[in-house]
Amino acid sequence: MKTYTPRQLAIIGAIGMAVIAAIVLGALQYNRLPIFTAQKRQYSAYFAESSGVTAGTHVQVSGFQVGAVTGVELDGARVLITFNVNKDIPLGDRTEAAIKARSLLGAKVLELTPRGQGQLSGPIPM
């Protein structure tokens, strides 16, 4: 059995603490790691009112979370909501968007209904 000097024990302890700290930070921020983040595309949609949607609101397709709202801004008499969606979700040229209640407490979600052929190229109309 090999005995370690106090200096070697301190180095081993420092390396162990650094590894544990990296694991904890990775576990708490896993969605920001490039390995786990899916490539996303930016889209936008016009609405008559924003109905409590803010940046960070979930975007769903068929009940599955596929992205998040990135911005809500007033564009004349309409509201322009920008959001990102995973690249592997096909959105056709007639895609529809609706703001729906997610829970009884009033949490909102942006629900997308993919329709049409080709690729969505401009903002989704009201």
mmCIF file of C-alpha atoms in Angstrom:
data_model
loop_
_atom_site.group_PDB
_atom_site.id
_atom_site.type_symbol
_atom_site.label_atom_id
_atom_site.label_comp_id
_atom_site.label_asym_id
_atom_site.label_seq_id
_atom_site.Cartn_x
_atom_site.Cartn_y
_atom_site.Cartn_z
ATOM 1 C CA MET A 1 0.000 0.000 0.000
ATOM 2 C CA LYS A 2 1.352 3.364 -1.030
ATOM 3 C CA THR A 3 1.358 6.190 1.501
ATOM 4 C CA TYR A 4 0.763 9.735 0.365
ATOM 5 C CA THR A 5 2.475 12.845 1.620
ATOM 6 C CA PRO A 6 0.325 15.727 2.879
ATOM 7 C CA ARG A 7 1.131 17.690 -0.295
ATOM 8 C CA GLN A 8 -0.074 14.839 -2.536
ATOM 9 C CA LEU A 9 -3.275 14.529 -0.501
ATOM 10 C CA ALA A 10 -3.935 18.258 -0.920
ATOM 11 C CA ILE A 11 -3.483 18.003 -4.715
ATOM 12 C CA ILE A 12 -5.771 14.955 -4.924
ATOM 13 C CA GLY A 13 -8.379 16.771 -2.792
ATOM 14 C CA ALA A 14 -8.225 19.917 -4.957
ATOM 15 C CA ILE A 15 -8.657 17.867 -8.138
ATOM 16 C CA GLY A 16 -11.594 16.008 -6.582
ATOM 17 C CA MET A 17 -13.276 19.262 -5.524
ATOM 18 C CA ALA A 18 -12.806 20.733 -9.016
ATOM 19 C CA VAL A 19 -14.356 17.648 -10.639
ATOM 20 C CA ILE A 20 -17.324 17.721 -8.229
ATOM 21 C CA ALA A 21 -17.849 21.464 -8.839
ATOM 22 C CA ALA A 22 -17.809 20.902 -12.627
ATOM 23 C CA ILE A 23 -20.348 18.083 -12.328
ATOM 24 C CA VAL A 24 -22.673 20.177 -10.144
ATOM 25 C CA LEU A 25 -22.464 23.203 -12.487
ATOM 26 C CA GLY A 26 -23.062 20.958 -15.503
ATOM 27 C CA ALA A 27 -26.101 19.390 -13.843
ATOM 28 C CA LEU A 28 -27.611 22.758 -12.936
ATOM 29 C CA GLN A 29 -26.971 24.344 -16.348
ATOM 30 C CA TYR A 30 -27.275 21.330 -18.668
ATOM 31 C CA ASN A 31 -29.668 23.112 -21.044
ATOM 32 C CA ARG A 32 -26.956 25.676 -21.869
ATOM 33 C CA LEU A 33 -24.299 23.096 -22.697
ATOM 34 C CA PRO A 34 -23.690 22.846 -26.459
ATOM 35 C CA ILE A 35 -23.813 19.055 -26.300
ATOM 36 C CA PHE A 36 -27.437 19.029 -25.100
ATOM 37 C CA THR A 37 -28.905 22.021 -26.925
ATOM 38 C CA ALA A 38 -30.722 21.284 -30.121
ATOM 39 C CA GLN A 39 -30.230 23.603 -33.054
ATOM 40 C CA LYS A 40 -33.087 26.098 -33.202
ATOM 41 C CA ARG A 41 -34.714 28.268 -35.855
ATOM 42 C CA GLN A 42 -36.180 31.706 -35.209
ATOM 43 C CA TYR A 43 -39.811 32.379 -36.223
ATOM 44 C CA SER A 44 -42.400 35.053 -35.478
ATOM 45 C CA ALA A 45 -46.175 35.412 -35.401
ATOM 46 C CA TYR A 46 -48.669 38.283 -35.237
ATOM 47 C CA PHE A 47 -51.445 38.372 -32.648
ATOM 48 C CA ALA A 48 -54.213 40.830 -31.769
ATOM 49 C CA GLU A 49 -53.144 40.637 -28.099
ATOM 50 C CA SER A 50 -50.317 38.940 -26.226
ATOM 51 C CA SER A 51 -52.559 37.452 -23.496
ATOM 52 C CA GLY A 52 -49.835 37.284 -20.843
ATOM 53 C CA VAL A 53 -47.142 35.708 -23.025
ATOM 54 C CA THR A 54 -43.641 36.821 -22.033
ATOM 55 C CA ALA A 55 -40.110 35.894 -23.028
ATOM 56 C CA GLY A 56 -39.448 32.354 -21.840
ATOM 57 C CA THR A 57 -42.995 31.090 -22.392
ATOM 58 C CA HIS A 58 -43.006 27.535 -23.750
ATOM 59 C CA VAL A 59 -43.734 26.808 -27.420
ATOM 60 C CA GLN A 60 -45.522 23.508 -28.050
ATOM 61 C CA VAL A 61 -46.364 21.340 -31.027
ATOM 62 C CA SER A 62 -48.899 18.578 -30.313
ATOM 63 C CA GLY A 63 -48.380 19.057 -26.568
ATOM 64 C CA PHE A 64 -44.588 18.671 -26.668
ATOM 65 C CA GLN A 65 -42.278 21.534 -25.766
ATOM 66 C CA VAL A 66 -40.172 22.384 -28.829
ATOM 67 C CA GLY A 67 -38.946 25.896 -28.049
ATOM 68 C CA ALA A 68 -39.468 29.144 -26.189
ATOM 69 C CA VAL A 69 -40.675 32.673 -26.799
ATOM 70 C CA THR A 70 -37.736 35.064 -27.187
ATOM 71 C CA GLY A 71 -39.523 38.397 -27.500
ATOM 72 C CA VAL A 72 -42.865 40.205 -27.418
ATOM 73 C CA GLU A 73 -43.168 43.643 -28.982
ATOM 74 C CA LEU A 74 -45.906 45.956 -30.167
ATOM 75 C CA ASP A 75 -46.068 46.473 -33.945
ATOM 76 C CA GLY A 76 -48.741 49.086 -34.559
ATOM 77 C CA ALA A 77 -52.119 47.636 -33.619
ATOM 78 C CA ARG A 78 -50.678 44.095 -33.504
ATOM 79 C CA VAL A 79 -48.299 42.205 -31.241
ATOM 80 C CA LEU A 80 -45.266 40.506 -32.804
ATOM 81 C CA ILE A 81 -44.123 37.450 -30.867
ATOM 82 C CA THR A 82 -40.741 35.984 -31.807
ATOM 83 C CA PHE A 83 -39.878 32.456 -30.770
ATOM 84 C CA ASN A 84 -37.445 29.659 -31.537
ATOM 85 C CA VAL A 85 -38.275 26.068 -32.448
ATOM 86 C CA ASN A 86 -36.092 22.964 -32.717
ATOM 87 C CA LYS A 87 -34.675 22.579 -36.232
ATOM 88 C CA ASP A 88 -36.103 19.082 -36.690
ATOM 89 C CA ILE A 89 -39.740 20.313 -36.378
ATOM 90 C CA PRO A 90 -41.128 20.932 -39.892
ATOM 91 C CA LEU A 91 -43.297 24.058 -40.103
ATOM 92 C CA GLY A 92 -45.093 24.483 -43.428
ATOM 93 C CA ASP A 93 -46.147 27.697 -45.125
ATOM 94 C CA ARG A 94 -49.674 27.570 -43.601
ATOM 95 C CA THR A 95 -48.615 26.954 -39.992
ATOM 96 C CA GLU A 96 -51.011 28.339 -37.376
ATOM 97 C CA ALA A 97 -50.170 29.748 -33.936
ATOM 98 C CA ALA A 98 -52.453 30.186 -30.924
ATOM 99 C CA ILE A 99 -52.012 31.302 -27.336
ATOM 100 C CA LYS A 100 -53.574 28.787 -24.975
ATOM 101 C CA ALA A 101 -53.906 28.386 -21.218
ATOM 102 C CA ARG A 102 -51.532 25.756 -19.873
ATOM 103 C CA SER A 103 -52.957 25.527 -16.377
ATOM 104 C CA LEU A 104 -55.908 26.710 -14.315
ATOM 105 C CA LEU A 105 -53.660 29.300 -12.678
ATOM 106 C CA GLY A 106 -53.288 31.210 -15.930
ATOM 107 C CA ALA A 107 -49.926 30.046 -17.268
ATOM 108 C CA LYS A 108 -49.857 30.498 -21.039
ATOM 109 C CA VAL A 109 -48.279 28.496 -23.851
ATOM 110 C CA LEU A 110 -47.785 29.238 -27.548
ATOM 111 C CA GLU A 111 -49.285 26.290 -29.471
ATOM 112 C CA LEU A 112 -48.185 25.724 -33.078
ATOM 113 C CA THR A 113 -50.113 23.663 -35.625
ATOM 114 C CA PRO A 114 -47.832 22.757 -38.566
ATOM 115 C CA ARG A 115 -49.688 22.895 -41.874
ATOM 116 C CA GLY A 116 -48.926 23.335 -45.538
ATOM 117 C CA GLN A 117 -46.032 22.480 -47.813
ATOM 118 C CA GLY A 118 -42.471 23.726 -47.891
ATOM 119 C CA GLN A 119 -40.874 25.895 -45.243
ATOM 120 C CA LEU A 120 -42.308 28.736 -43.162
ATOM 121 C CA SER A 121 -40.516 31.820 -44.476
ATOM 122 C CA GLY A 122 -42.250 34.841 -42.923
ATOM 123 C CA PRO A 123 -44.225 35.756 -39.826
ATOM 124 C CA ILE A 124 -47.375 33.739 -39.129
ATOM 125 C CA PRO A 125 -50.334 36.065 -39.852
ATOM 126 C CA MET A 126 -53.115 36.804 -37.351
#
